GROMACS .gro file of C-alpha atoms in nm:
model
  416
    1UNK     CA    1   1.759  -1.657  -2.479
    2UNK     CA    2   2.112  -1.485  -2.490
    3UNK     CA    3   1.989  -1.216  -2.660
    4UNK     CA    4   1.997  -0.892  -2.391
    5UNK     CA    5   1.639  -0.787  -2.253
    6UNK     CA    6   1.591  -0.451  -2.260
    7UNK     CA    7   1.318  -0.490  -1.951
    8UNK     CA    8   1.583  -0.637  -1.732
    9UNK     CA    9   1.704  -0.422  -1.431
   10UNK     CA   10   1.949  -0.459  -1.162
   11UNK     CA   11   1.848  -0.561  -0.828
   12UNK     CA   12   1.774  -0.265  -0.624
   13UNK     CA   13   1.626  -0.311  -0.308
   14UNK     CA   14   1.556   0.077  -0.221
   15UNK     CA   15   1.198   0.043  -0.326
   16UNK     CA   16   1.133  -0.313  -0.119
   17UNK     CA   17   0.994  -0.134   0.189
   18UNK     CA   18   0.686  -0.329   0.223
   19UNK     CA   19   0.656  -0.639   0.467
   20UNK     CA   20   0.593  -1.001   0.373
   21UNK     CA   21   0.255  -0.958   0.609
   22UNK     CA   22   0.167  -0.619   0.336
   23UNK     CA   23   0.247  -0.865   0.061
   24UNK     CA   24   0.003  -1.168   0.235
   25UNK     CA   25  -0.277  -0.890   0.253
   26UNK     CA   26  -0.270  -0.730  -0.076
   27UNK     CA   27  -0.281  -1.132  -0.250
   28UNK     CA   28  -0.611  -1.175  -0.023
   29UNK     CA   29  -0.771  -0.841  -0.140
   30UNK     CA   30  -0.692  -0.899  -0.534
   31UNK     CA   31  -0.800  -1.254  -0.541
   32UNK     CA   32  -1.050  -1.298  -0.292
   33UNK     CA   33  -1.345  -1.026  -0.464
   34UNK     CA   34  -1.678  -1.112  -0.523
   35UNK     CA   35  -1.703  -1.447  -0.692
   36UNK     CA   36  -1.676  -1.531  -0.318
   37UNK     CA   37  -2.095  -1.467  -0.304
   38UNK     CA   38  -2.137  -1.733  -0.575
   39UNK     CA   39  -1.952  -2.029  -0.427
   40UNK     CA   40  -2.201  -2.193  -0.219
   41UNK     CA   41  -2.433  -2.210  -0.593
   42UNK     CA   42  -2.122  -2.348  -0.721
   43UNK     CA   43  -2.148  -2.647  -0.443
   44UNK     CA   44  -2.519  -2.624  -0.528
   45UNK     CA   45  -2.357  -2.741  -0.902
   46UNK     CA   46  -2.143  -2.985  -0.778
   47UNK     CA   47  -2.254  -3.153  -0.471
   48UNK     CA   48  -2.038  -3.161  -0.187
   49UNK     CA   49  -1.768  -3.325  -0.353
   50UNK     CA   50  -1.720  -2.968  -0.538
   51UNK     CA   51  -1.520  -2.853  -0.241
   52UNK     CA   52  -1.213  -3.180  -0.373
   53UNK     CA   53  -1.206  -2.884  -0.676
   54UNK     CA   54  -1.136  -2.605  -0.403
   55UNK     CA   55  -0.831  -2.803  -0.302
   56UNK     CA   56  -0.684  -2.870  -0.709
   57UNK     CA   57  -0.757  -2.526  -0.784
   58UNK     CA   58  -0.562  -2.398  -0.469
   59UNK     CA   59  -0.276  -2.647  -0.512
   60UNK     CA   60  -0.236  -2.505  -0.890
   61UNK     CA   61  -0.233  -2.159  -0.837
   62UNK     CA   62  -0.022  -2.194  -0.564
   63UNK     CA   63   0.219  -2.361  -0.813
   64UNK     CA   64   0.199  -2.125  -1.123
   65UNK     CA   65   0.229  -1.821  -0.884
   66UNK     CA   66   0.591  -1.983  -0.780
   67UNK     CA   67   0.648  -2.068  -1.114
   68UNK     CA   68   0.555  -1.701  -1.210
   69UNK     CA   69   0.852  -1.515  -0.970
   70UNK     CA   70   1.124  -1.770  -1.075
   71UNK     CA   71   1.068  -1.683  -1.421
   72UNK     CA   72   1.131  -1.304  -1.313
   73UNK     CA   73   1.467  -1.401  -1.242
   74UNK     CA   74   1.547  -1.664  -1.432
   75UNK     CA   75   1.889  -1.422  -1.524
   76UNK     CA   76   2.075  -1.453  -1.215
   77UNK     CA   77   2.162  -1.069  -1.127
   78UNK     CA   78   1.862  -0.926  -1.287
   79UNK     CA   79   1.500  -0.921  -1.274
   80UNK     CA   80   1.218  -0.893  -1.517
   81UNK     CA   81   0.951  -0.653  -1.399
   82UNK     CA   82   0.659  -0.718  -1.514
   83UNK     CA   83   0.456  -1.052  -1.643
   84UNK     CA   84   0.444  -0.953  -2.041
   85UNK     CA   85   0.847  -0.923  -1.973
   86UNK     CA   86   0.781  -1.286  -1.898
   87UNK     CA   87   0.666  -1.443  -2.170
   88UNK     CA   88   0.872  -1.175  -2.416
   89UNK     CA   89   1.180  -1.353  -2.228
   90UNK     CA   90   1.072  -1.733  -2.311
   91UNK     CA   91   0.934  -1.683  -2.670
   92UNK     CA   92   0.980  -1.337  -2.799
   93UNK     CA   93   0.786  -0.999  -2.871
   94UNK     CA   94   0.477  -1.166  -3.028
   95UNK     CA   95   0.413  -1.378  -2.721
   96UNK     CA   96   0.465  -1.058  -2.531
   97UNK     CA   97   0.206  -0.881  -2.718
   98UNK     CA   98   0.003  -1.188  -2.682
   99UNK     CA   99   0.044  -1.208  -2.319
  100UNK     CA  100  -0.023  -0.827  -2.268
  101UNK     CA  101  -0.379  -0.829  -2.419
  102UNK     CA  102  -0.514  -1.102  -2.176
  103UNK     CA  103  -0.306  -0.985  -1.895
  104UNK     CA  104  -0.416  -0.612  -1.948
  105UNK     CA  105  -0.794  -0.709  -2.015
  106UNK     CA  106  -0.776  -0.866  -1.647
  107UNK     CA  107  -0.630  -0.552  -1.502
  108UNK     CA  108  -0.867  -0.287  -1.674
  109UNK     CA  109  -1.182  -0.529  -1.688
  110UNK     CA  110  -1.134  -0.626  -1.323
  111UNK     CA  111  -1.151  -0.308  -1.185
  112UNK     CA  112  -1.425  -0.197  -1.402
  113UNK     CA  113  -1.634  -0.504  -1.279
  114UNK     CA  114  -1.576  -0.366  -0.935
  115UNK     CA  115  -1.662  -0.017  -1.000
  116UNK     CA  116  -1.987  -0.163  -1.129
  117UNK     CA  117  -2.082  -0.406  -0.910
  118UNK     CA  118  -2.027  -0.142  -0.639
  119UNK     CA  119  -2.262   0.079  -0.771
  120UNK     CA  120  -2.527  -0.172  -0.819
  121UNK     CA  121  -2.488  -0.262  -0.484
  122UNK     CA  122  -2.505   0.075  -0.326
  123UNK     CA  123  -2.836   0.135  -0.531
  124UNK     CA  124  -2.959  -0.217  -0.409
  125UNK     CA  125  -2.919  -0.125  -0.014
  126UNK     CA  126  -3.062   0.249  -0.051
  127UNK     CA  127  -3.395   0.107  -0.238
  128UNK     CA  128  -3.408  -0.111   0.036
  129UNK     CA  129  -3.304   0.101   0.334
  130UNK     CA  130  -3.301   0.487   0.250
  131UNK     CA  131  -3.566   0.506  -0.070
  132UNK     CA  132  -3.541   0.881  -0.025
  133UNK     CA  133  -3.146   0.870  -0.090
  134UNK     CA  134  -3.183   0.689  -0.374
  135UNK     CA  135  -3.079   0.786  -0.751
  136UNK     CA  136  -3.054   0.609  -1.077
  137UNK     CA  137  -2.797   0.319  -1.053
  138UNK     CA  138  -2.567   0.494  -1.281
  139UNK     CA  139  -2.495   0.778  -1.036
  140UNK     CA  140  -2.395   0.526  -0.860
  141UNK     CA  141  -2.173   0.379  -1.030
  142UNK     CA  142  -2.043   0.725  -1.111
  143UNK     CA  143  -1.997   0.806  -0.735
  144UNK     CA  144  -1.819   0.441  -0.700
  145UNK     CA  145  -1.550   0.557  -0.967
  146UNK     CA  146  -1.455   0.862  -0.774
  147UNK     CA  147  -1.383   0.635  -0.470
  148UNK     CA  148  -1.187   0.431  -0.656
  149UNK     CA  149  -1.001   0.747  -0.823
  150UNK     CA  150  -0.930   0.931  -0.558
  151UNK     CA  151  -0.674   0.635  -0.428
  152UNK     CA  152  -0.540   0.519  -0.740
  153UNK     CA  153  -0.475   0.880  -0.848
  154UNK     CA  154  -0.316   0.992  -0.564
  155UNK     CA  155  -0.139   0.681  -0.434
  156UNK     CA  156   0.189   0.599  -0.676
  157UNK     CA  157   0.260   0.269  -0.586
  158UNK     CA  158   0.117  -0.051  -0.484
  159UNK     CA  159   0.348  -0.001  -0.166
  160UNK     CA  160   0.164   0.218  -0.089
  161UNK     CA  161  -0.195   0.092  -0.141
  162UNK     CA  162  -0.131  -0.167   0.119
  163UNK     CA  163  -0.360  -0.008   0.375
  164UNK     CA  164  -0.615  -0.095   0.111
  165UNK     CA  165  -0.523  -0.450   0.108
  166UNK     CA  166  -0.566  -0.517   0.497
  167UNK     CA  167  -0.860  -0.370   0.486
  168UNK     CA  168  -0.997  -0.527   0.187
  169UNK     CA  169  -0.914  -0.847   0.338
  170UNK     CA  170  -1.066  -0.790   0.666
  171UNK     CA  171  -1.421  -0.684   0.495
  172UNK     CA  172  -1.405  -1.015   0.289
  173UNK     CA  173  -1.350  -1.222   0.611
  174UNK     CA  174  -1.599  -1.043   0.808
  175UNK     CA  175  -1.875  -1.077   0.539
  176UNK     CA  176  -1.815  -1.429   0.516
  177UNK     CA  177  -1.881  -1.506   0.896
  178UNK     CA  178  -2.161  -1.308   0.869
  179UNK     CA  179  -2.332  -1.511   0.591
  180UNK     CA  180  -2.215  -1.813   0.848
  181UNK     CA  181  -2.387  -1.664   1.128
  182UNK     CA  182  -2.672  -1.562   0.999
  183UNK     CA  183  -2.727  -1.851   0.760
  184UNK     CA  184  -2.712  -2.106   1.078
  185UNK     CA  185  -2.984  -1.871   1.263
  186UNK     CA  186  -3.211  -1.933   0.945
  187UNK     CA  187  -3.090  -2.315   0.900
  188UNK     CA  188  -3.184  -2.402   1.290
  189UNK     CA  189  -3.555  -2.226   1.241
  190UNK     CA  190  -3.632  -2.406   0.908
  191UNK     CA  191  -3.909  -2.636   0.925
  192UNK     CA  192  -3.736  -2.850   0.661
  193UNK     CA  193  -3.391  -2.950   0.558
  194UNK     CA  194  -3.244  -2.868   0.275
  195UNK     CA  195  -3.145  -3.128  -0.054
  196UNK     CA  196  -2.850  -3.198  -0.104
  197UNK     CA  197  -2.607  -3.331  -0.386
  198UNK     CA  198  -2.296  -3.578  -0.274
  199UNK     CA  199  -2.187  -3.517  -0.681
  200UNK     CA  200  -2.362  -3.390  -0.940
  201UNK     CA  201  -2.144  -3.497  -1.270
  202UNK     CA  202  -2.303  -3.292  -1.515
  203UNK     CA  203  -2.223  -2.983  -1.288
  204UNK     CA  204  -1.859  -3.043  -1.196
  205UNK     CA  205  -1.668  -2.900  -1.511
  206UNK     CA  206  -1.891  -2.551  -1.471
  207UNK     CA  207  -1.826  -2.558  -1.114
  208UNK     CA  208  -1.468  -2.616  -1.169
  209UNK     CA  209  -1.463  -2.305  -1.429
  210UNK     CA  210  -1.608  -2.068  -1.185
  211UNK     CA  211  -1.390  -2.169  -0.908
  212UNK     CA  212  -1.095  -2.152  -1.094
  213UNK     CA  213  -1.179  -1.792  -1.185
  214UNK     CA  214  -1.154  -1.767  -0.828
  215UNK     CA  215  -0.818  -1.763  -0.747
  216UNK     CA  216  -0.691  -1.521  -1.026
  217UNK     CA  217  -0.427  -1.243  -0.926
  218UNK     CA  218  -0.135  -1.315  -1.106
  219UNK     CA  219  -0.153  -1.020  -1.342
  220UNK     CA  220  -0.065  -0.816  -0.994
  221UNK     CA  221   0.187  -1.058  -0.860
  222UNK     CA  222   0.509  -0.919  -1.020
  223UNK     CA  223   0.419  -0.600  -0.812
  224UNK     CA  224   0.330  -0.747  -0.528
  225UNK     CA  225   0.684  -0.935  -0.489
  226UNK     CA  226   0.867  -0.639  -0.605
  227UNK     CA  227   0.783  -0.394  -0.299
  228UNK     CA  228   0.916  -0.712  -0.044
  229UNK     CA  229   1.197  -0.632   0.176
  230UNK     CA  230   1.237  -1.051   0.202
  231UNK     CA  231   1.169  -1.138  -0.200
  232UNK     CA  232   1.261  -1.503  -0.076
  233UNK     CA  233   0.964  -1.523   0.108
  234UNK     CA  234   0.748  -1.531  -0.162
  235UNK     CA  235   0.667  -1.883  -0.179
  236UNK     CA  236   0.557  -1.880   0.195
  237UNK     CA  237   0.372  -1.568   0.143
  238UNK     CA  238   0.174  -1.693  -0.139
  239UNK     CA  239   0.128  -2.032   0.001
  240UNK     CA  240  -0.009  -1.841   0.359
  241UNK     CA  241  -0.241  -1.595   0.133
  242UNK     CA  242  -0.378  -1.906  -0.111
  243UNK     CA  243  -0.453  -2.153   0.219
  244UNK     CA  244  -0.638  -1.830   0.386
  245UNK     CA  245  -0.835  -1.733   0.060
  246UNK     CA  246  -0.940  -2.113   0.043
  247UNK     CA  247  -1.025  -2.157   0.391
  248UNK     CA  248  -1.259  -1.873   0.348
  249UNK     CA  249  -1.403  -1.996   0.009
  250UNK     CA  250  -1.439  -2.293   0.189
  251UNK     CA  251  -1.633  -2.215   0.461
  252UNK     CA  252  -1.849  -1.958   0.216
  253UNK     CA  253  -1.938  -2.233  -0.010
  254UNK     CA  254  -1.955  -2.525   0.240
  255UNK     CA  255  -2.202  -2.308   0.510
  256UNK     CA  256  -2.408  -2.148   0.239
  257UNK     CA  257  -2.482  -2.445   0.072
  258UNK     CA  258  -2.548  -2.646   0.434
  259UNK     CA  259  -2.818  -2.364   0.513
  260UNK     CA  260  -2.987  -2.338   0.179
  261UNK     CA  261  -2.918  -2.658  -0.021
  262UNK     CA  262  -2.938  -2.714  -0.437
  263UNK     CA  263  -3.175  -2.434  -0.389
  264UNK     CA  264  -2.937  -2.190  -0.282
  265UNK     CA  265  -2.866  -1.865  -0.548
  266UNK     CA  266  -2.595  -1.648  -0.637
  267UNK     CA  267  -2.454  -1.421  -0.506
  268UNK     CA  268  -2.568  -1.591  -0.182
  269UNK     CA  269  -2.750  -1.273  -0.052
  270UNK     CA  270  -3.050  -1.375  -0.230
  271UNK     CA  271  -3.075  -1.650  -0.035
  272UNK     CA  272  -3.095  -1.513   0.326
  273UNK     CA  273  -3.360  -1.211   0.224
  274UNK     CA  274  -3.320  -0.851   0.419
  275UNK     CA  275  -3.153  -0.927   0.746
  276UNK     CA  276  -2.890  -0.759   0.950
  277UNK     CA  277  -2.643  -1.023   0.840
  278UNK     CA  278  -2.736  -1.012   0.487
  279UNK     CA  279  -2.696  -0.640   0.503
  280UNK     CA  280  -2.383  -0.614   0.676
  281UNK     CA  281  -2.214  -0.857   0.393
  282UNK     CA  282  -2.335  -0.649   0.122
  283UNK     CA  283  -2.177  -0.361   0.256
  284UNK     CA  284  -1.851  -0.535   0.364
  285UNK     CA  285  -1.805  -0.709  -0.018
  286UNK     CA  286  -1.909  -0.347  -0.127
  287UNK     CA  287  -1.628  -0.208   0.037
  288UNK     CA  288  -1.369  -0.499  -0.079
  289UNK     CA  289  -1.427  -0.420  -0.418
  290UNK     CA  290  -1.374  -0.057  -0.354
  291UNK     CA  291  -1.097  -0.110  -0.201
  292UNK     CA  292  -0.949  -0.410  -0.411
  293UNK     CA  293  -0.995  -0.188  -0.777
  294UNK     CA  294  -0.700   0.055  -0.720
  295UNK     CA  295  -0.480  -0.235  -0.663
  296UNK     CA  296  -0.557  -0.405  -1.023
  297UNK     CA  297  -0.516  -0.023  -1.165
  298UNK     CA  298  -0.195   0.053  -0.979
  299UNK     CA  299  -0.088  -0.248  -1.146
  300UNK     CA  300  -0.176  -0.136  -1.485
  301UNK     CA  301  -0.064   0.224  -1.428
  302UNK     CA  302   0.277   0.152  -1.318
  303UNK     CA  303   0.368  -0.010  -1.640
  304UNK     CA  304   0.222   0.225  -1.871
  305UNK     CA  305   0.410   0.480  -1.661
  306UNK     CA  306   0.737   0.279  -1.708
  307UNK     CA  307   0.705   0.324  -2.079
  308UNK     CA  308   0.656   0.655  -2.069
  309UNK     CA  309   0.970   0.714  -1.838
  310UNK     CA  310   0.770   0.898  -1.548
  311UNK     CA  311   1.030   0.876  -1.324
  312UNK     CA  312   1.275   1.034  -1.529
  313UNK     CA  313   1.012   1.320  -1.520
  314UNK     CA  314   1.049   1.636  -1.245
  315UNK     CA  315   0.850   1.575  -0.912
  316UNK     CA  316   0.610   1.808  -1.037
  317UNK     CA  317   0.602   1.662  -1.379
  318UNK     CA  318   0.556   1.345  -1.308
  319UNK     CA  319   0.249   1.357  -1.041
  320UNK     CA  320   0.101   1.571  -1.310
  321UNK     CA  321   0.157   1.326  -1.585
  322UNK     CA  322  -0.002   1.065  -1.360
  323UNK     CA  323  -0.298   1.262  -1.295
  324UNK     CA  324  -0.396   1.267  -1.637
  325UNK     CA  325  -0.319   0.939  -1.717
  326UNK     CA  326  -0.496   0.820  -1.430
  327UNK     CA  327  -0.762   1.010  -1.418
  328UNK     CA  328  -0.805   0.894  -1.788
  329UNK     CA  329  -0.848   0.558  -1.690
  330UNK     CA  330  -1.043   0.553  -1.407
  331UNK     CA  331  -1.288   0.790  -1.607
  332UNK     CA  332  -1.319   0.601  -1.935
  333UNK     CA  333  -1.370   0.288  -1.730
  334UNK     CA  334  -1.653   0.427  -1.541
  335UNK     CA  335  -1.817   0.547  -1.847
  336UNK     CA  336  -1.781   0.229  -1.982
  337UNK     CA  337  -1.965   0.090  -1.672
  338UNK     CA  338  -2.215   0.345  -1.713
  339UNK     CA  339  -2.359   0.311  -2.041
  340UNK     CA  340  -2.189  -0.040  -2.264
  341UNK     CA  341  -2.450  -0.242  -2.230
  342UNK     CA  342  -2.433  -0.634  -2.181
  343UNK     CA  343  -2.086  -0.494  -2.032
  344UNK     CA  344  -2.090  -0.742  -1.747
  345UNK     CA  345  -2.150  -1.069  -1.969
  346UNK     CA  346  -1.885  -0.918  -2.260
  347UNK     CA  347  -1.598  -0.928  -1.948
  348UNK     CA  348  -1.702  -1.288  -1.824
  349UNK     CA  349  -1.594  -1.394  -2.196
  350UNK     CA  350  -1.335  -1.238  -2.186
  351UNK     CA  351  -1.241  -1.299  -1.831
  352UNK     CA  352  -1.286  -1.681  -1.938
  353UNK     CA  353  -0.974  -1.680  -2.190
  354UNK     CA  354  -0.750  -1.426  -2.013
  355UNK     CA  355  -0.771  -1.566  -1.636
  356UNK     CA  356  -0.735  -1.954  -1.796
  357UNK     CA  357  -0.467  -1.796  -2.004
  358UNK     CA  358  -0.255  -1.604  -1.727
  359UNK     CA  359  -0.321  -1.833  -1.449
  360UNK     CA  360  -0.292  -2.184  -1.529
  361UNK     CA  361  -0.134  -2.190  -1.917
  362UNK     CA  362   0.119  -1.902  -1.978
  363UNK     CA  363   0.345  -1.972  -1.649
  364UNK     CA  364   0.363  -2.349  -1.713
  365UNK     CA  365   0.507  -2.282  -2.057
  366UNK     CA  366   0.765  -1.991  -1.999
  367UNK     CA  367   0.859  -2.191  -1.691
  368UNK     CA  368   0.981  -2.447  -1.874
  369UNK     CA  369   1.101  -2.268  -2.164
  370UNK     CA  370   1.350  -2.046  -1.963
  371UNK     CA  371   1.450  -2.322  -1.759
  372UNK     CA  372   1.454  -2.654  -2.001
  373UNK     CA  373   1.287  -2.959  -1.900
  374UNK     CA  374   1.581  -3.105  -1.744
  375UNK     CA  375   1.653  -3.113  -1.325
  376UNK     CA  376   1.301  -3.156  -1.289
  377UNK     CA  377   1.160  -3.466  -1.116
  378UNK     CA  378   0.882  -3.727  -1.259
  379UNK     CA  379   0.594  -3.575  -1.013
  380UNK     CA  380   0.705  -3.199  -1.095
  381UNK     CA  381   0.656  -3.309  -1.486
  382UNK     CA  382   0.282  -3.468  -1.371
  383UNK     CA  383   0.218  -3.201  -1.181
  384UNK     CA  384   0.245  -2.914  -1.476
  385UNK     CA  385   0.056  -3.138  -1.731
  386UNK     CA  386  -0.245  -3.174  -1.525
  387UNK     CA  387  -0.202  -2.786  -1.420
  388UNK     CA  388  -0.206  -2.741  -1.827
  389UNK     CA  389  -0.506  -2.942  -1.926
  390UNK     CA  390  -0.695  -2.820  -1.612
  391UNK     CA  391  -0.645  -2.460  -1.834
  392UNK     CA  392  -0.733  -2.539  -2.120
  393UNK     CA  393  -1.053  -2.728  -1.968
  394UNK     CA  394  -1.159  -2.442  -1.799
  395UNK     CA  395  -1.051  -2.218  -2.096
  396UNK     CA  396  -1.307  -2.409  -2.296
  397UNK     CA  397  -1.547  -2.521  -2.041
  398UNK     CA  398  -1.553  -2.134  -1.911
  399UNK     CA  399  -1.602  -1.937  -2.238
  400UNK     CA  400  -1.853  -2.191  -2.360
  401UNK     CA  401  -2.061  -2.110  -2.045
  402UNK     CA  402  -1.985  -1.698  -2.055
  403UNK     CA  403  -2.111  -1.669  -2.416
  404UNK     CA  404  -2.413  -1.898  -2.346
  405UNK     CA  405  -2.446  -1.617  -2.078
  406UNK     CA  406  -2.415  -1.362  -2.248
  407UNK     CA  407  -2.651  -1.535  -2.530
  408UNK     CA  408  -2.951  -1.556  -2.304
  409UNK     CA  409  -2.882  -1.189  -2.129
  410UNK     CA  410  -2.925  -1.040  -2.528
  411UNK     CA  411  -3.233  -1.261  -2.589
  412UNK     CA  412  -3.374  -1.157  -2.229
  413UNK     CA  413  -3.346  -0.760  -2.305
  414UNK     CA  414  -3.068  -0.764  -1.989
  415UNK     CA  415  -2.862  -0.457  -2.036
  416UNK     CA  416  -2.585  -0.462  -1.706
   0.00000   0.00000   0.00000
């Protein structure tokens, strides 16, 4: 603990340009991706009383994200600067290695996701709009990693990606009031209503598991709060970002599964069939998860570039040393979107550990290891053991489902 931290730095505030609002918008984009189509099937899981789990999942990221910033400055003076730094702080270079593997498989697998998922969806609206236009999904895919690319390559800093997180937040909220609106044109022209679940028991703990995945973002955090001009208003930032992502979660989950009952599918497009509305979401989630991948990378770039000392590199240099490097990743992770198969099902396994891991588990522990147990009231002690066995349940509860998932997609012949 006394020991000097070589990843400590002064406080300098000439980088903190961004605004508290930037800060708010760029949390939305990075948590709030495409999970969001699945939520009503995850109420279709649960019963209504699923949306109780929207609340506990909420309240607990909220709390780990706090948890998260105090333990970058848990050295008055000084701050840590990135999340491995963390737990290399509380319990030494193997939990930093530790830490770095699930935290870095959230960052690279994340975006990759996205870059896929894009260019399914582009090939899924030009087979069903412009036939003629239409290629082999891969090209797709392909043409999704340059969009990505082109950003993350050229854009240094997640200061200055925040353009991309307004708007990546906007397309999220708009899709979601479209699936309201149209879903509610549908709902009042049904000849029958829908079933409906007030709990389903055997359902909660995999509803639970997906919604948790929900609110991950922490792995970006430490960025996030470093380009603040106000650092203290972190707490309120989060806090304002969380209570927006749920309220939209909320009202995806609770209208979808209103319209279409236990029936309902994921993502919820399936649902509503080809409409205007249905359309319009695809394209607006589409463009999230364009827009949302060159924050995770950013992430993930500026600490590799750390390590290799960019900025004590020439102007000329140094852009040049993060084109390659960039352009490395966002190439080998579109190949690897291209052509691994089961690629999709191998991340949710993964996805399962790391997100339980960073989000609920790690922050808990070097939370209290860096700052004892003592000064801490009876509640705030309840409060982090439930936040710890509600991670390790969905650590369990989540991979068990993913490779069951991933099971059935090899026995099925499913490739993406």
């Amino acid at each position: 603990m006394e020991k000097e931290n070589n990843h400590f730095e002064k406080e300098d505030h000439s980088h903190r340009t961004s605004s508290s609002f930037a800060a708010y918008f760029n949390i939305i984009c990075v948590v709030a991706g495409t999970g969001v189509l699945a939520l009503p099937a995850t109420l279709g899981d649960s019963g209504w009383y699923g949306i109780v789990l929207f609340a506990v999942t909420a309240v607990a990221s909220i709390i780990t994200s706090k948890m998260l910033i105090e333990c970058l400055y848990y050295k008055e003076g000084s701050r840590l600067e990135e999340y491995p730094d963390v737990a290399e702080a509380a319990f030494g270079s193997v939990a930093r290695t530790f830490t770095k593997v699930f935290h870095y498989s959230i960052s690279l697998s994340g975006a990759c996701i996205y870059i896929l998922v894009s260019g399914l969806n582009i090939h899924t609206l030009l087979q069903d709009y412009a036939p003629s236009w239409n290629m082999h999904f891969r090209y797709w895919i392909l043409v999704s990693g340059v969009i990505v690319g082109v950003p993350f390559v050229f854009l240094k800093t997640i200061r200055e990606v925040t353009l991309l997180g307004v708007f990546g937040a906007l397309t999220t909220l708009i899709s979601v009031l479209c699936v309201a609106i149209q879903g509610s044109f549908q709902y009042s022209a049904a000849a029958t209503s829908p079933e409906y679940d007030s709990v389903n028991w055997s359902g909660l703990p995999i509803a639970l598991s997906t919604i948790a995945f929900s609110y991950g973002g922490n792995v970006v955090f430490p960025h996030v709060e470093a380009t603040m001009r106000n650092p203290k208003a972190w707490n309120k930032t989060v806090l304002y970002a969380v209570i927006s992502i749920s309220a939209m979660y909320i009202l995806m989950g609770a209208t979808g599964y209103l319209y279409y009952g236990k029936q309902v599918k994921a993502p919820i497009f399936l649902s509503m069939g080809k409409n205007g509305g249905a359309t319009v979401g695809l394209i607006l989630i589409t463009a999230h998860v364009l827009l949302a991948a060159p924050i995770y990378l950013c992430s993930f770039a500026m600490e590799q570039e750390r390590v290799l000392k960019f900025d004590a590199m020439a102007p000329g240099k140094q852009f040049l040393g993060r084109l390659v490097l960039r352009g490395a990743i966002v190439i080998g992770l579109t190949l690897i979107a291209m052509f691994v198969p089961y690629f999709k099902r191998l991340m949710s396994v993964f996805g399962a550990i790391s997100n339980s891991i960073i989000i609920f588990l790690v922050p808990i522990f070097c939370h209290y290891k860096l700052f004892g147990r003592q000064n801490r009231s009876i509640t705030s002690h309840v409060v982090s053991l439930l936040i710890v066995i509600l991670g390790f349940f969905v650590l369990f509860v989540g991979s068990f489902v993913a490779i069951k998932e991933l099971y059935d997609a090899i026995v099925s012949g499913e490739t993406i």
